[in-house]
Amino acid sequence: MKLYIKYMVSLRCKLMVKYELEKLDLAYTTVELGIVDLKKGITDELKQQLKLNLGVIGLELLDDEKSILVNKIKNVIIEMIHYSDEVLKVNYSDYISETLDYDYTYLSNLFSEVNGITIQHFIINHKIERVKELLLYDEMNLTEISHRLHYSSVAHLSNQFKKVTGQSPSFYKKIGKKRKSNLE
């Protein structure tokens, strides 16, 4: 039995969900971003308790199909941008559509209806967050980052970064280094 969980976007979230499942003695086979695969069914009472426990830690157990599908879209995007080192051979819309086995136009319209922003804006926001992380790790230069995150050029990345954050990537990196040295 699969359960779908909203706002589950990090490894820490996965650990918290595993903890909550174990607390309720719910056996699972896998816990992935946004999805839990239980070994067997769950009673309504246990499901309600899990829903309450997850709510306390800022997560939400999803019930309706639209929310579940939108959550799957978000998880595909987050996985693709934050956790995959693979260079995509297709564009984002094709990848999302193929992964979820739905027409992209349908997914796009549903996503916008439920979230109030487009899939493209969601992708841009997460790409910029990933750029911030990579800048602060200081393991890659801007050219490598732009290639890894499928920007057409460093200039395109820089323009988009400034548009979203109000700062240039180099300024952001300089401030990050300054903060880091102040903490040490």
XYZ file of N, CA and C in Angstrom:
552
model
N 0.848 -1.182 0.000
C 0.000 0.000 0.000
C 0.887 1.237 0.000
N 0.574 2.168 -0.873
C 1.361 3.400 -0.962
C 0.646 4.542 -0.234
N 1.429 5.331 0.477
C 0.951 6.561 1.103
C 1.745 7.705 0.489
N 1.085 8.838 0.304
C 1.731 10.004 -0.287
C 1.777 11.116 0.747
N 2.958 11.720 0.886
C 3.173 12.716 1.938
C 3.666 14.017 1.326
N 2.977 15.087 1.652
C 3.307 16.419 1.144
C 4.389 17.057 2.012
N 5.214 17.875 1.392
C 6.309 18.623 2.020
C 7.493 17.740 2.409
N 7.533 16.517 1.962
C 8.629 15.607 2.273
C 9.696 15.791 1.198
N 10.659 16.669 1.463
C 11.585 17.073 0.412
C 13.062 16.874 0.744
N 13.356 16.260 1.865
C 14.768 16.110 2.224
C 15.015 14.767 2.891
N 16.276 14.455 3.069
C 16.641 13.225 3.754
C 16.198 13.257 5.211
N 16.231 14.421 5.808
C 15.778 14.574 7.194
C 14.290 14.242 7.307
N 13.504 14.662 6.312
C 12.071 14.335 6.290
C 11.874 12.824 6.230
N 12.687 12.156 5.408
C 12.587 10.701 5.298
C 12.858 10.041 6.648
N 13.859 10.527 7.361
C 14.179 9.973 8.676
C 13.035 10.183 9.664
N 12.435 11.359 9.622
C 11.318 11.654 10.529
C 10.110 10.762 10.215
N 9.845 10.547 8.935
C 8.721 9.689 8.540
C 8.989 8.252 8.987
N 10.207 7.773 8.791
C 10.555 6.421 9.241
C 10.337 6.291 10.749
N 10.746 7.311 11.482
C 10.571 7.318 12.931
C 9.091 7.224 13.304
N 8.260 8.015 12.630
C 6.821 8.000 12.912
C 6.188 6.656 12.553
N 6.628 6.061 11.461
C 6.112 4.746 11.058
C 6.483 3.690 12.090
N 7.723 3.729 12.543
C 8.185 2.756 13.538
C 7.476 2.949 14.867
N 7.210 4.202 15.228
C 6.481 4.502 16.468
C 5.097 3.852 16.459
N 4.461 3.836 15.290
C 3.123 3.260 15.154
C 3.179 1.778 14.752
N 4.392 1.232 14.706
C 4.592 -0.178 14.352
C 4.040 -0.500 12.962
N 4.255 0.428 12.018
C 3.830 0.236 10.629
C 5.036 -0.225 9.818
N 4.972 -1.443 9.323
C 6.078 -1.996 8.535
C 6.051 -1.403 7.131
N 7.224 -1.038 6.632
C 7.330 -0.447 5.305
C 8.447 -1.112 4.529
N 8.313 -1.056 3.207
C 9.393 -1.580 2.363
C 10.318 -0.454 1.929
N 9.738 0.699 1.560
C 10.569 1.844 1.157
C 9.951 3.150 1.648
N 10.829 4.104 1.881
C 10.427 5.477 2.183
C 11.234 6.358 1.250
N 10.570 6.942 0.281
C 11.195 7.838 -0.685
C 10.616 9.227 -0.484
N 11.148 10.207 -1.219
C 10.619 11.565 -1.118
C 9.152 11.570 -1.520
N 8.278 11.813 -0.558
C 6.851 11.928 -0.824
C 6.077 10.635 -0.910
N 6.757 9.493 -0.841
C 6.059 8.217 -0.996
C 6.555 7.205 0.035
N 5.589 6.543 0.681
C 5.898 5.455 1.595
C 5.198 4.217 1.062
N 5.936 3.139 0.963
C 5.357 1.874 0.529
C 5.254 0.969 1.758
N 4.021 0.789 2.239
C 3.790 -0.058 3.405
C 3.740 -1.526 2.988
N 4.164 -2.403 3.889
C 4.146 -3.837 3.588
C 2.722 -4.371 3.513
N 1.815 -3.765 4.286
C 0.416 -4.200 4.247
C -0.483 -2.989 4.468
N -1.788 -3.207 4.374
C -2.759 -2.128 4.539
C -2.689 -1.481 5.914
N -3.407 -0.412 6.052
C -3.407 0.362 7.295
C -4.859 0.628 7.699
N -5.133 0.520 8.975
C -6.489 0.790 9.454
C -6.755 2.290 9.394
N -8.015 2.666 9.356
C -8.375 4.090 9.351
C -7.864 4.779 10.608
N -7.922 4.062 11.731
C -7.461 4.625 13.005
C -5.963 4.922 12.972
N -5.172 3.964 12.482
C -3.728 4.177 12.378
C -3.394 5.256 11.357
N -4.142 5.282 10.258
C -3.924 6.305 9.233
C -4.180 7.695 9.813
N -5.235 7.821 10.603
C -5.548 9.107 11.234
C -4.448 9.506 12.225
N -3.954 8.538 12.989
C -2.878 8.818 13.947
C -1.601 9.246 13.222
N -1.284 8.546 12.123
C -0.113 8.909 11.327
C -0.272 10.319 10.767
N -1.464 10.629 10.290
C -1.744 11.963 9.752
C -1.499 13.034 10.817
N -1.953 12.790 12.036
C -1.736 13.736 13.141
C -0.251 13.865 13.476
N 0.434 12.724 13.577
C 1.860 12.736 13.914
C 2.684 13.464 12.849
N 2.347 13.227 11.588
C 3.062 13.914 10.510
C 2.779 15.413 10.531
N 1.540 15.777 10.855
C 1.168 17.195 10.941
C 1.999 17.946 11.962
N 2.325 17.286 13.068
C 3.128 17.903 14.124
C 4.520 18.266 13.621
N 5.057 17.461 12.712
C 6.408 17.731 12.193
C 6.380 18.483 10.862
N 5.208 19.000 10.489
C 5.115 19.848 9.293
C 4.882 19.107 7.992
N 4.501 17.840 8.061
C 4.218 17.058 6.863
C 2.728 16.777 6.792
N 2.256 16.429 5.614
C 0.819 16.212 5.420
C 0.581 14.940 4.619
N -0.246 14.062 5.165
C -0.640 12.845 4.465
C -1.705 13.218 3.449
N -1.468 12.874 2.184
C -2.380 13.270 1.116
C -3.429 12.193 0.854
N -4.648 12.650 0.535
C -5.740 11.719 0.264
C -6.300 11.859 -1.144
N -6.450 13.091 -1.638
C -7.108 13.247 -2.935
C -6.121 13.087 -4.092
N -6.611 12.600 -5.209
C -5.762 12.239 -6.346
C -5.016 13.425 -6.958
N -5.661 14.584 -7.021
C -4.985 15.756 -7.601
C -3.768 16.143 -6.757
N -3.952 16.192 -5.454
C -2.845 16.549 -4.562
C -1.721 15.529 -4.652
N -2.089 14.264 -4.767
C -1.084 13.208 -4.878
C -0.271 13.385 -6.162
N -0.950 13.659 -7.275
C -0.247 13.833 -8.544
C 0.641 15.080 -8.524
N 0.149 16.171 -7.964
C 0.957 17.395 -7.861
C 2.178 17.133 -6.989
N 1.996 16.384 -5.917
C 3.111 16.040 -5.048
C 4.139 15.187 -5.803
N 3.664 14.282 -6.651
C 4.573 13.468 -7.467
C 5.373 14.363 -8.423
N 4.712 15.361 -9.003
C 5.410 16.299 -9.903
C 6.530 17.001 -9.135
N 6.202 17.508 -7.951
C 7.202 18.205 -7.137
C 8.367 17.289 -6.800
N 8.063 16.061 -6.434
C 9.129 15.127 -6.064
C 10.030 14.787 -7.243
N 9.457 14.637 -8.431
C 10.273 14.376 -9.625
C 11.219 15.551 -9.861
N 10.703 16.767 -9.727
C 11.521 17.968 -9.943
C 12.618 18.076 -8.888
N 12.269 17.891 -7.641
C 13.249 17.993 -6.551
C 14.328 16.929 -6.700
N 13.920 15.714 -6.995
C 14.872 14.624 -7.201
C 15.811 14.954 -8.362
N 15.235 15.455 -9.445
C 15.982 15.770 -10.664
C 17.009 16.886 -10.412
N 16.631 17.898 -9.671
C 17.506 19.062 -9.484
C 18.473 18.888 -8.321
N 18.001 18.381 -7.199
C 18.818 18.342 -5.988
C 19.593 17.042 -5.775
N 19.086 15.937 -6.278
C 19.692 14.658 -5.915
C 20.235 13.838 -7.070
N 20.102 14.301 -8.273
C 20.583 13.541 -9.427
C 21.831 14.199 -10.010
N 22.855 13.390 -10.237
C 24.063 13.889 -10.879
C 24.037 13.633 -12.376
N 22.982 12.963 -12.815
C 22.823 12.614 -14.226
C 22.490 13.855 -15.058
N 23.097 13.959 -16.202
C 22.763 15.035 -17.129
C 21.582 14.556 -17.964
N 20.497 15.325 -17.953
C 19.302 14.935 -18.695
C 19.550 14.975 -20.199
N 19.005 13.985 -20.878
C 19.118 13.925 -22.334
C 17.908 14.579 -23.006
N 16.852 14.850 -22.217
C 15.630 15.478 -22.736
C 15.333 16.718 -21.907
N 14.396 17.532 -22.378
C 14.061 18.722 -21.591
C 13.190 18.336 -20.386
N 13.068 19.261 -19.457
C 12.353 18.987 -18.206
C 10.923 18.523 -18.442
N 10.203 19.189 -19.341
C 8.802 18.836 -19.562
C 8.670 17.400 -20.059
N 9.537 16.985 -20.975
C 9.503 15.606 -21.468
C 9.848 14.619 -20.353
N 10.833 14.964 -19.558
C 11.257 14.086 -18.468
C 10.120 13.881 -17.463
N 9.483 14.968 -17.065
C 8.377 14.888 -16.101
C 7.233 14.069 -16.685
N 6.880 14.366 -17.916
C 5.799 13.665 -18.599
C 6.089 12.164 -18.718
N 7.294 11.816 -19.121
C 7.670 10.408 -19.272
C 7.732 9.697 -17.927
N 8.275 10.359 -16.924
C 8.413 9.745 -15.608
C 7.055 9.437 -14.985
N 6.118 10.377 -15.124
C 4.802 10.202 -14.502
C 3.774 9.576 -15.436
N 4.126 9.441 -16.707
C 3.252 8.836 -17.714
C 1.928 9.587 -17.859
N 2.037 10.916 -17.943
C 0.899 11.800 -18.192
C 1.300 12.817 -19.247
N 0.323 13.358 -19.934
C 0.551 14.439 -20.879
C 1.039 15.673 -20.115
N 2.094 16.314 -20.610
C 2.672 17.457 -19.895
C 1.676 18.610 -19.754
N 0.875 18.866 -20.757
C -0.094 19.961 -20.681
C -1.064 19.735 -19.522
N -1.517 18.508 -19.365
C -2.408 18.176 -18.243
C -1.696 18.411 -16.911
N -0.466 17.906 -16.807
C 0.303 18.084 -15.561
C 0.530 19.561 -15.262
N 0.870 20.307 -16.284
C 1.142 21.730 -16.126
C -0.090 22.495 -15.652
N -1.217 22.223 -16.273
C -2.464 22.897 -15.879
C -2.877 22.525 -14.459
N -2.767 21.250 -14.118
C -3.110 20.791 -12.777
C -2.196 21.433 -11.738
N -0.902 21.456 -12.016
C 0.077 22.036 -11.099
C -0.229 23.506 -10.841
N -0.484 24.249 -11.899
C -0.793 25.679 -11.763
C -2.090 25.897 -10.987
N -3.078 25.064 -11.262
C -4.371 25.170 -10.573
C -4.215 24.952 -9.068
N -3.438 23.952 -8.686
C -3.291 23.599 -7.272
C -2.319 24.532 -6.546
N -1.224 24.930 -7.207
C -0.167 25.697 -6.530
C -0.164 27.192 -6.795
N -0.819 27.616 -7.858
C -0.830 29.046 -8.166
C 0.437 29.525 -8.847
N 1.358 28.615 -9.177
C 2.542 28.949 -9.973
C 2.717 27.853 -11.017
N 3.487 28.162 -12.043
C 3.705 27.183 -13.099
C 4.786 26.188 -12.687
N 4.809 25.065 -13.371
C 5.891 24.094 -13.148
C 7.226 24.765 -13.443
N 7.262 25.580 -14.495
C 8.506 26.250 -14.878
C 9.035 27.137 -13.754
N 8.149 27.886 -13.100
C 8.589 28.729 -11.977
C 9.071 27.874 -10.803
N 8.399 26.775 -10.559
C 8.815 25.855 -9.500
C 10.218 25.315 -9.805
N 10.449 24.937 -11.052
C 11.767 24.434 -11.469
C 12.824 25.528 -11.295
N 12.520 26.737 -11.759
C 13.479 27.849 -11.639
C 13.830 28.097 -10.174
N 12.829 28.137 -9.315
C 13.083 28.375 -7.884
C 13.990 27.297 -7.300
N 13.760 26.052 -7.663
C 14.602 24.977 -7.134
C 15.992 24.978 -7.762
N 16.083 25.338 -9.023
C 17.400 25.437 -9.643
C 18.225 26.525 -8.958
N 17.602 27.651 -8.647
C 18.323 28.735 -7.974
C 18.750 28.302 -6.565
N 17.887 27.576 -5.862
C 18.265 27.053 -4.543
C 19.457 26.113 -4.663
N 19.461 25.307 -5.704
C 20.575 24.373 -5.931
C 21.848 25.142 -6.294
N 21.714 26.183 -7.093
C 22.870 27.026 -7.419
C 23.450 27.611 -6.133
N 22.596 28.102 -5.247
C 23.065 28.654 -3.968
C 23.877 27.622 -3.198
N 23.344 26.402 -3.099
C 24.061 25.336 -2.394
C 25.423 25.093 -3.020
N 25.443 24.950 -4.339
C 26.696 24.639 -5.027
C 27.701 25.784 -4.909
N 27.220 27.019 -4.921
C 28.115 28.165 -4.737
C 28.748 28.138 -3.347
N 27.944 27.809 -2.348
C 28.466 27.804 -0.982
C 29.387 26.618 -0.713
N 29.147 25.479 -1.380
C 30.049 24.329 -1.242
C 31.406 24.643 -1.841
N 31.416 25.535 -2.845
C 32.645 25.996 -3.487
C 33.455 24.864 -4.123
N 32.754 23.845 -4.637
C 33.435 22.734 -5.289
C 33.377 22.848 -6.814
N 32.497 23.716 -7.321
C 32.333 23.870 -8.762
C 32.359 25.354 -9.103
N 32.863 25.662 -10.300
C 32.792 27.050 -10.739
C 31.441 27.279 -11.433
N 31.170 28.511 -11.784
C 29.872 28.869 -12.356
C 29.620 28.177 -13.698
N 30.655 27.970 -14.483
C 30.500 27.270 -15.760
C 30.044 25.833 -15.522
N 30.667 25.155 -14.554
C 30.292 23.772 -14.230
C 28.868 23.704 -13.674
N 28.527 24.664 -12.835
C 27.173 24.707 -12.264
C 26.142 24.925 -13.366
N 26.429 25.850 -14.278
C 25.464 26.128 -15.347
C 25.270 24.898 -16.235
N 26.322 24.179 -16.497
C 26.222 22.950 -17.307
C 25.425 21.882 -16.559
N 25.738 21.702 -15.294
C 25.077 20.666 -14.485
C 23.573 20.896 -14.372
N 23.180 22.165 -14.296
C 21.756 22.489 -14.115
C 21.078 22.881 -15.424
N 21.722 22.563 -16.540
C 21.127 22.701 -17.876
C 20.810 24.136 -18.276
N 21.671 25.067 -17.891
C 21.525 26.437 -18.381
C 22.235 26.522 -19.721
N 21.725 27.351 -20.609
C 22.335 27.487 -21.931
C 23.688 28.196 -21.856
N 23.880 29.003 -20.804
C 25.149 29.713 -20.638
C 25.271 30.217 -19.206
N 26.474 30.636 -18.854
C 26.705 31.240 -17.535
C 25.912 32.544 -17.426
N 25.836 33.271 -18.526
C 25.088 34.543 -18.519
C 23.606 34.295 -18.208
N 23.046 33.247 -18.797
C 21.637 32.918 -18.536
C 21.438 32.572 -17.062
N 22.326 31.744 -16.514
C 22.254 31.411 -15.090
C 22.361 32.677 -14.243
N 23.331 33.510 -14.530
C 23.554 34.735 -13.746
C 22.342 35.660 -13.795
N 21.773 35.832 -14.994
C 20.592 36.688 -15.130
C 19.415 36.140 -14.338
N 19.187 34.835 -14.433
C 18.070 34.228 -13.712
C 18.311 34.296 -12.197
N 19.539 34.067 -11.776
C 19.899 34.132 -10.361
C 19.616 35.525 -9.808
N 20.051 36.539 -10.536
C 19.853 37.919 -10.091
C 18.367 38.285 -10.075
N 17.634 37.815 -11.068
C 16.201 38.094 -11.140
C 15.461 37.509 -9.925
N 15.860 36.312 -9.502
C 15.184 35.637 -8.391
C 15.672 36.139 -7.032
N 16.996 36.326 -6.888
C 17.550 36.657 -5.569
C 17.840 38.142 -5.372
N 17.970 38.861 -6.480
C 18.356 40.272 -6.376
C 19.860 40.471 -6.262
N 20.626 39.379 -6.338
C 22.084 39.451 -6.219
C 22.722 38.663 -7.356
N 23.952 39.029 -7.665
C 24.699 38.239 -8.645
C 25.228 36.994 -7.937
N 25.499 35.925 -8.686
C 26.060 34.729 -8.052
C 27.380 35.001 -7.315
N 28.242 35.814 -7.907
C 29.533 36.085 -7.263
C 29.349 36.859 -5.954
N 28.406 37.811 -5.935
C 28.130 38.558 -4.707
C 27.566 37.622 -3.644
N 26.649 36.746 -4.043
C 26.057 35.782 -3.118
C 27.145 34.883 -2.527
N 28.049 34.422 -3.368
C 29.134 33.547 -2.924
C 30.046 34.282 -1.934
N 30.353 35.548 -2.234
C 31.218 36.343 -1.368
C 30.576 36.540 0.009
N 29.293 36.844 0.027
C 28.575 37.022 1.299
C 28.544 35.700 2.066
N 28.315 34.592 1.343
C 28.290 33.273 1.980
C 29.604 32.920 2.626
N 30.703 33.225 1.949
C 32.034 32.956 2.508
C 32.278 33.822 3.741
N 31.821 35.071 3.673
C 32.002 35.987 4.801
C 31.243 35.477 6.028
N 29.984 35.047 5.816
C 29.179 34.498 6.914
C 29.824 33.251 7.498
N 30.333 32.400 6.614
C 30.954 31.151 7.046
C 32.196 31.428 7.895
N 33.012 32.397 7.470
C 34.222 32.715 8.247
C 33.868 33.366 9.572
N 32.757 34.095 9.645
C 32.324 34.695 10.904
C 31.842 33.639 11.898
N 31.329 32.523 11.378
C 30.839 31.441 12.243
C 31.968 30.599 12.789
N 33.104 30.609 12.108
C 34.242 29.756 12.538
C 35.051 30.371 13.615
